[in-house]
Short mmCIF file of C-alpha atoms in Angstrom, two decimals:
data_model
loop_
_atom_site.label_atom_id
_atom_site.label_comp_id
_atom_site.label_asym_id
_atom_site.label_seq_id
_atom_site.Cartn_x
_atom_site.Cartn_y
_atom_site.Cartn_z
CA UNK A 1 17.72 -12.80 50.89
CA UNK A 2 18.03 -13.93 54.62
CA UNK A 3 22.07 -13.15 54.02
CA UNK A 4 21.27 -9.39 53.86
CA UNK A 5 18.48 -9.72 57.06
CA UNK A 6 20.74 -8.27 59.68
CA UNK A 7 22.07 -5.21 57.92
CA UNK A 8 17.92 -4.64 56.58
CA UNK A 9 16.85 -4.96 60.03
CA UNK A 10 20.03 -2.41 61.62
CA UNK A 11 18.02 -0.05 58.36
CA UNK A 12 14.89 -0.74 59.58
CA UNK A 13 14.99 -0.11 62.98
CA UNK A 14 17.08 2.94 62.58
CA UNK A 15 14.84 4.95 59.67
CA UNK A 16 12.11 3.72 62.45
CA UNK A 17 13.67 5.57 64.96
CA UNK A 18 14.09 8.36 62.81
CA UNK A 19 10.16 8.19 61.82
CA UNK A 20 9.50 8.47 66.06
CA UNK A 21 11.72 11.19 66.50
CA UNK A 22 10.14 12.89 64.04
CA UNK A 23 6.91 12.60 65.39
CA UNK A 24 7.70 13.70 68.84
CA UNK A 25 9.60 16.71 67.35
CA UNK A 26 6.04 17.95 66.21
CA UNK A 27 4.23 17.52 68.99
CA UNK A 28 7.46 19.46 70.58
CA UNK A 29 9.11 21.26 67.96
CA UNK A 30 11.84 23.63 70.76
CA UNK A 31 13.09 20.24 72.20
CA UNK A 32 16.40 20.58 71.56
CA UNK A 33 16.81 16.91 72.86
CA UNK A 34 15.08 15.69 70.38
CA UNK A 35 16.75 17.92 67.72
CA UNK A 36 20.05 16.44 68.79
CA UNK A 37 18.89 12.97 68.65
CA UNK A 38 17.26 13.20 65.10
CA UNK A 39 20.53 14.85 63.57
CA UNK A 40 22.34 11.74 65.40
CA UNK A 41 19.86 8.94 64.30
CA UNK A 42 19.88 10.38 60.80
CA UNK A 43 23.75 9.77 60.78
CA UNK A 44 22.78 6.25 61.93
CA UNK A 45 20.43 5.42 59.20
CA UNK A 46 22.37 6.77 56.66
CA UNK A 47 25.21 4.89 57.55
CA UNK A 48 23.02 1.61 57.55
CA UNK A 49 21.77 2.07 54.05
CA UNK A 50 25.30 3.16 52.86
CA UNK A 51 26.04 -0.23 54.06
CA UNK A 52 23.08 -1.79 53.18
CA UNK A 53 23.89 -0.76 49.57
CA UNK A 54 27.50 -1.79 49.39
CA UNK A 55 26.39 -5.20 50.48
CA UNK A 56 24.00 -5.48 47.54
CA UNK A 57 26.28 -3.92 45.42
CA UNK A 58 28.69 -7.20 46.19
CA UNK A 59 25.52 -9.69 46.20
CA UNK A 60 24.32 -8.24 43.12
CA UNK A 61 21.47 -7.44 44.46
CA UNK A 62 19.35 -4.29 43.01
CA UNK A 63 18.14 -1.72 45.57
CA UNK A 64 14.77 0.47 44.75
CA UNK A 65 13.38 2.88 46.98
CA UNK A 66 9.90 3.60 46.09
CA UNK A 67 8.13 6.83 47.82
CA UNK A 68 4.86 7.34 47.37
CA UNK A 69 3.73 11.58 48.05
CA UNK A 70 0.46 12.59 48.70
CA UNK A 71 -1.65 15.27 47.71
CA UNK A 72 -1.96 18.43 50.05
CA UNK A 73 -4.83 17.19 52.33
CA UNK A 74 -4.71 13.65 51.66
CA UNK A 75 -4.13 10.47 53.65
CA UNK A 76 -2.88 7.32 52.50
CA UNK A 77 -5.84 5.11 51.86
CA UNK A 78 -4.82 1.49 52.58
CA UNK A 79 -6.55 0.06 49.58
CA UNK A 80 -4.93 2.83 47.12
CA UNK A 81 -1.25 2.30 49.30
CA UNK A 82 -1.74 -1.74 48.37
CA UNK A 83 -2.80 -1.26 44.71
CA UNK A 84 0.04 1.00 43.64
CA UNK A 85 2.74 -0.79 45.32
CA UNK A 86 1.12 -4.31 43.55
CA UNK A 87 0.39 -2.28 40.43
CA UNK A 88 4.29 -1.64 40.40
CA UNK A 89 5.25 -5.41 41.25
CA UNK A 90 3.22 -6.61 38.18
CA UNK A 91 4.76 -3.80 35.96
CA UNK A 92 8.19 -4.74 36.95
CA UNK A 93 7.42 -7.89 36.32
CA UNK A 94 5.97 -7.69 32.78
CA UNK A 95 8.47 -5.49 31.87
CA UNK A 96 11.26 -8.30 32.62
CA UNK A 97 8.97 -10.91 31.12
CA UNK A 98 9.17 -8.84 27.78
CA UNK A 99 13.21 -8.84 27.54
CA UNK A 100 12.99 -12.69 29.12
CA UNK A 101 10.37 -14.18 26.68
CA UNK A 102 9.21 -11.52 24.44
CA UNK A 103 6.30 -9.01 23.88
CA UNK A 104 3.03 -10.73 24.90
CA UNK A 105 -0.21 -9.49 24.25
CA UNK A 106 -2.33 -10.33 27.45
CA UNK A 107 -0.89 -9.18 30.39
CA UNK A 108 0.28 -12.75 31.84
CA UNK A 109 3.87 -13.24 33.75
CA UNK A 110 5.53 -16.27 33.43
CA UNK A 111 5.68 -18.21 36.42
CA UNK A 112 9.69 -18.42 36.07
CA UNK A 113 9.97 -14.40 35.18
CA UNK A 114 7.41 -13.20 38.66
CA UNK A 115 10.32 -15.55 40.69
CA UNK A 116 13.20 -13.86 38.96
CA UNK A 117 11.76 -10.11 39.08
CA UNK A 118 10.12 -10.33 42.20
CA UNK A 119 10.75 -7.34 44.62
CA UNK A 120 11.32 -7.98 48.49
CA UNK A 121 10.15 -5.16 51.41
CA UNK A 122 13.19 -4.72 52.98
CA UNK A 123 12.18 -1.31 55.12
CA UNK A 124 9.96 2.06 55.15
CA UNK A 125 11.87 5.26 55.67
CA UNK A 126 10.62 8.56 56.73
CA UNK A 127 9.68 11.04 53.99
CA UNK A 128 5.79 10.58 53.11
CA UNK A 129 5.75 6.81 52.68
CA UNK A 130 8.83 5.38 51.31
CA UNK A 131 9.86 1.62 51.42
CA UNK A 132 13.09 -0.18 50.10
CA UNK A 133 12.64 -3.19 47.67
CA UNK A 134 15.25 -5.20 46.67
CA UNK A 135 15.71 -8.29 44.42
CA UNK A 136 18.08 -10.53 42.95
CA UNK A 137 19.66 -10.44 40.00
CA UNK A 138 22.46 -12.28 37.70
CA UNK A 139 25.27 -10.14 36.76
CA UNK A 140 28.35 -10.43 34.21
CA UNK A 141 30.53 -7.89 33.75
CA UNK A 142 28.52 -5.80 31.00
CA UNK A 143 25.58 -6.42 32.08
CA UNK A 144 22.19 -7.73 35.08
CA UNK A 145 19.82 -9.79 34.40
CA UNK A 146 17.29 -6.96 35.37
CA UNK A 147 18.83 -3.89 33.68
CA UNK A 148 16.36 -3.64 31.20
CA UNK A 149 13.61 -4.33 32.86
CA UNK A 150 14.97 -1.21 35.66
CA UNK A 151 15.97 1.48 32.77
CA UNK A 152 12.67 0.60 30.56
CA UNK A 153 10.92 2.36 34.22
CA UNK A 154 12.16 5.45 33.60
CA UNK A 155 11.63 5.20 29.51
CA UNK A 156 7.66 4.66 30.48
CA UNK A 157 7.39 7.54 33.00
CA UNK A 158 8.07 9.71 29.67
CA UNK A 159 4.69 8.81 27.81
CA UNK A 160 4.04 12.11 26.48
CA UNK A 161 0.83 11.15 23.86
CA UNK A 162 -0.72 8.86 21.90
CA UNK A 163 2.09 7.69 19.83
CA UNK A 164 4.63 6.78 22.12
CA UNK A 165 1.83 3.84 23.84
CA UNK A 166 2.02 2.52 20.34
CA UNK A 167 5.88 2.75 20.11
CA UNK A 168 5.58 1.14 23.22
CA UNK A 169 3.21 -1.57 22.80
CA UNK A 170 5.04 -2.68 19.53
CA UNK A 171 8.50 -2.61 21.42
CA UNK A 172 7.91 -4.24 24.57
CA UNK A 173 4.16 -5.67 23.90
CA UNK A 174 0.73 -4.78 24.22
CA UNK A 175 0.82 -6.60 27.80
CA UNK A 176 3.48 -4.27 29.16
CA UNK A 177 0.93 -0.83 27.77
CA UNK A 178 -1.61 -2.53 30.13
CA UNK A 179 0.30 -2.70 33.12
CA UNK A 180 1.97 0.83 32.64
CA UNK A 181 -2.20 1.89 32.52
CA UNK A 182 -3.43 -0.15 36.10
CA UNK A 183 0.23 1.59 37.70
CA UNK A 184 -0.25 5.04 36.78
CA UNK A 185 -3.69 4.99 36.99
CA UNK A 186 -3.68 3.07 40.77
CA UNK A 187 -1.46 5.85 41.75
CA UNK A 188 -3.49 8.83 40.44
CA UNK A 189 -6.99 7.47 41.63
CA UNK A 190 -5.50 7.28 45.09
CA UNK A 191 -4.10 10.84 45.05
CA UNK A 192 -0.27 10.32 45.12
CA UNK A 193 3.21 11.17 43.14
CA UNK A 194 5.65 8.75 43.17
CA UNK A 195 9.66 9.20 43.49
CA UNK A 196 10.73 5.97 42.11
CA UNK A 197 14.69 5.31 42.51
CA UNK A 198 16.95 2.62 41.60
CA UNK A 199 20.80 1.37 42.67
CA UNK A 200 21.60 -1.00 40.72
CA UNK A 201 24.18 -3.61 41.81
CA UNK A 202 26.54 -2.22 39.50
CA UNK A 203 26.59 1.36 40.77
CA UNK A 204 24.52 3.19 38.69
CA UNK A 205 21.90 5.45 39.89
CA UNK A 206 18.48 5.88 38.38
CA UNK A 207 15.73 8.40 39.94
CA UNK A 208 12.46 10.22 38.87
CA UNK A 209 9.83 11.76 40.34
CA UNK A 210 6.58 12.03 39.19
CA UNK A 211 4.13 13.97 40.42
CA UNK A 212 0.10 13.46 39.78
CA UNK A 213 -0.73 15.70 37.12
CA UNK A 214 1.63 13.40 34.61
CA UNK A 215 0.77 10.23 35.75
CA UNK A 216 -3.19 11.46 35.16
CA UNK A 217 -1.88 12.12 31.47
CA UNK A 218 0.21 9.19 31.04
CA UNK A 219 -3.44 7.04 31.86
CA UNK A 220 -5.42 9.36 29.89
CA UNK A 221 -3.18 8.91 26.59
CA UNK A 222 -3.39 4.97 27.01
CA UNK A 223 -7.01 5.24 27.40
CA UNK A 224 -7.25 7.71 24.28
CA UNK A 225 -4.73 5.08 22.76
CA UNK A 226 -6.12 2.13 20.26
CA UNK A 227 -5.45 -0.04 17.67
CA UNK A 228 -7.55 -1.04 14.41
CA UNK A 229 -7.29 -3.76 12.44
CA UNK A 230 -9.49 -3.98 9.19
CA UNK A 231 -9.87 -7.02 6.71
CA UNK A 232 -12.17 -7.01 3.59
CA UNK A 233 -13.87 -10.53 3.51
CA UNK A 234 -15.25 -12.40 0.67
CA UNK A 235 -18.70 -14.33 2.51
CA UNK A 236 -20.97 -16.69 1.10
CA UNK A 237 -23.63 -17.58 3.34
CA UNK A 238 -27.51 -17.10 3.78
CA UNK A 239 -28.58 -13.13 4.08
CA UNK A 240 -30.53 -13.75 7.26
CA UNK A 241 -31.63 -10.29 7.64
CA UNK A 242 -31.53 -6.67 6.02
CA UNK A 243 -33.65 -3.60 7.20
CA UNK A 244 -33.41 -1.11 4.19
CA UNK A 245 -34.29 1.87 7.01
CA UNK A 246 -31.93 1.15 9.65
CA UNK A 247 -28.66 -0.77 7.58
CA UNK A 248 -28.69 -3.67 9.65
CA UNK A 249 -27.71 -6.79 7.93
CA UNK A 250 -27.34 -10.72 9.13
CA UNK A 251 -25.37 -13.22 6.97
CA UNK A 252 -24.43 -16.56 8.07
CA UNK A 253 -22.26 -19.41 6.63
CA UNK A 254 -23.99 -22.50 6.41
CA UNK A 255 -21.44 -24.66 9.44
CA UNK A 256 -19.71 -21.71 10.10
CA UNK A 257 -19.53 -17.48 11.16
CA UNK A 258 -22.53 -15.66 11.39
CA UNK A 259 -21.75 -11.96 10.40
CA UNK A 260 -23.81 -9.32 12.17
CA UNK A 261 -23.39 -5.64 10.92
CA UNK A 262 -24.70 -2.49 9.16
CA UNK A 263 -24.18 -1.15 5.37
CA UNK A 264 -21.15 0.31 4.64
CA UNK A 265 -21.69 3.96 3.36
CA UNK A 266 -20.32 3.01 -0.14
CA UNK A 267 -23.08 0.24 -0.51
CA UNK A 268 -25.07 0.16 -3.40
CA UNK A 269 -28.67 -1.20 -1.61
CA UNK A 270 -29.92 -3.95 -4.32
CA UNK A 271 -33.66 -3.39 -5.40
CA UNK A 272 -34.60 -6.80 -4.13
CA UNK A 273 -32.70 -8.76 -1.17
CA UNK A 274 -34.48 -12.21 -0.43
CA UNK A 275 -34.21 -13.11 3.00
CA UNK A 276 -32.86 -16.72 3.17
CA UNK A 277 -31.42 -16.57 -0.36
CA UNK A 278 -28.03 -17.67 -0.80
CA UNK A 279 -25.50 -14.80 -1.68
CA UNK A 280 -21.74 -13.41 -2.10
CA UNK A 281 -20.57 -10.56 -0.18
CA UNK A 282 -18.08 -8.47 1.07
CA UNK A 283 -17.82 -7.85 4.53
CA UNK A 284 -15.54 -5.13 5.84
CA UNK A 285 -14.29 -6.73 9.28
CA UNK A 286 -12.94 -4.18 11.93
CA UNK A 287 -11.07 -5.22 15.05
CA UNK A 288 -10.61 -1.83 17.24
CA UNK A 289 -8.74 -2.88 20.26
CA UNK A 290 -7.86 -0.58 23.18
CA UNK A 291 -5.27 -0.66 25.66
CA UNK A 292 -6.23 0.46 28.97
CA UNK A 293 -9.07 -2.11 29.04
CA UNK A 294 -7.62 -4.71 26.96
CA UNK A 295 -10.86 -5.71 25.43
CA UNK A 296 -11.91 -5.75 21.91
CA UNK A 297 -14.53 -3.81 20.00
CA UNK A 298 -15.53 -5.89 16.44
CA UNK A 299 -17.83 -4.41 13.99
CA UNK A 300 -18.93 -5.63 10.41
CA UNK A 301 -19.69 -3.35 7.66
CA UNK A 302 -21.60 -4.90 3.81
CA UNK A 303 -19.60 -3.58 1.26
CA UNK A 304 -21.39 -5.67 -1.43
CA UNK A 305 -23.55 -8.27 -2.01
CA UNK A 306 -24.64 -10.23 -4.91
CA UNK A 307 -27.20 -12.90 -5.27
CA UNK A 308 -29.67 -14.90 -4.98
CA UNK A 309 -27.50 -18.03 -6.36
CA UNK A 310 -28.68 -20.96 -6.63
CA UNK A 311 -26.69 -23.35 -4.06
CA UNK A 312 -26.70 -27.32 -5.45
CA UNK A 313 -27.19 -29.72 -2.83
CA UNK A 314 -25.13 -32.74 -2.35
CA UNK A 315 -25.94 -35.65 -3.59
#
């Protein structure tokens, strides 16, 4: 976006100004100097990002500004300041990979989608810590490239319990869930809100803020959030193990799965089980996966088992 560098840089230096102004104005709050100048400089950087704006608004090029607000007594941690502002890149990012390539499960961006959603620091403003990202996008005249990606933002920041992660992870993938998790959470941990606000290229003007408290809940409902899968399976294999006390059962298929587990509460425990005898079983198979970590929790459960059968070898 060199094209755009000398009006960004006219923005820059002038919300810089503004920031120095505003620092000597509290060490010397009667200067009336200094008042004068920082009503004059405001004017200045206003003006700049007025223009800055209408440039991008011709270049289609979308225009966030991003503020990130502290906690009373806080500072701003440089290792909680880098996470939330890369937690938000990869977000972004995901998001437009969703509407570019579809829902994905693990949270992986396309090398083609990071290019095409990737947000450029064009200046920090005054006001907490705020900072102006832009990036290109491709616009007809319905419709930008990155629309979707920019209103599905503000659509996230209104997680309000468990159900709407699922509506969300079935909409825009389970991938996209994760993300919204290592954002809000990133920003949370490190004690901020966050004022996120977009212009996009074709005037319209999108802005939230959020303070702590809901981005604490919006992490705590993904992390409360998960997904089961079950599947009865028919198994014939070699019962490897079974401890009548504790439930525990082994059964493995002779060249293939071994099944590890415990009875299932509607299991009828046989009066004899022979260790290394060849039975038929069902085998309850759950799959409990959960969002904020993105792992995968697999259990197996005997439903029934019948045997010892006589296996005949090959000849």
């Amino acid at each position: 976006m060199s094209d755009y560098a000398y009006v960004a840089d006219r923005a820059k230096k002038a919300f810089a100004s503004v920031s120095k102004i505003e620092a000597a104005l509290q060490r010397a709050p009667d200067d009336v100097a200094l008042q004068i100048n920082l009503r004059s400089m405001k004017r200045v950087a206003d003006r700049a990002l007025d223009e800055l704006e209408k440039l991008a608004a011709l270049n289609f090029i979308e225009v966030c500004k991003y503020r990130m607000v502290p906690v009373p007594n806080a500072g701003y941690d440089l290792g909680s300041v880098s996470k939330a502002l890369l937690e938000y890149q990869n977000l972004f990012s995901q998001l437009y990979d969703s509407f570019r390539n579809g829902p994905k499960s693990k949270a992986v961006i396309g090398r083609e989608a990071r290019l095409e959603s990737s947000l450029e620091f064009a200046y920090s403003y005054s006001g907490s810590l705020g900072v102006v990202l832009l990036t290109k996008s491709d616009r007809d005249f319905l419709t930008g490239s990155l629309d979707d990606a920019i209103e599905s933002i503000y659509q996230i920041i209104e997680i309000n319990d468990i159900d709407a992660v699922r509506d969300i992870a079935t909409a825009r993938g389970r991938a996209v869930v994760k993300r919204v998790y290592d954002w809000s959470n990133s920003l949370a941990e490190g004690g901020f809100s966050v004022d996120i606000q977009w212009r996009r290229s074709d005037g319209k003007l999108l802005s939230e803020m959020v303070d702590r408290n809901r981005l604490e809940k919006i992490a705590g409902f993904i992390i409360e959030a998960a997904d089961t899968q079950i599947d009865d399976v028919l198994v014939e294999g070699i019962l490897v193990g079974a401890n009548r006390e504790t439930g525990a059962f082994q059964i493995s298929v002779p060249d293939g799965e071994t099944y590890k587990g415990h009875f299932d509460e509607s299991f009828v425990v046989p009066d004899e089980m022979t260790v290394g005898g060849f039975y038929r079983s069902t085998i309850r198979v759950s799959d409990k996966y959960y969002y904020a970590s993105d792992t995968h929790q697999m259990s197996n459960s005997l439903i029934n088992l019948s045997g010892p059968f006589t296996v005949k070898k090959k000849v």
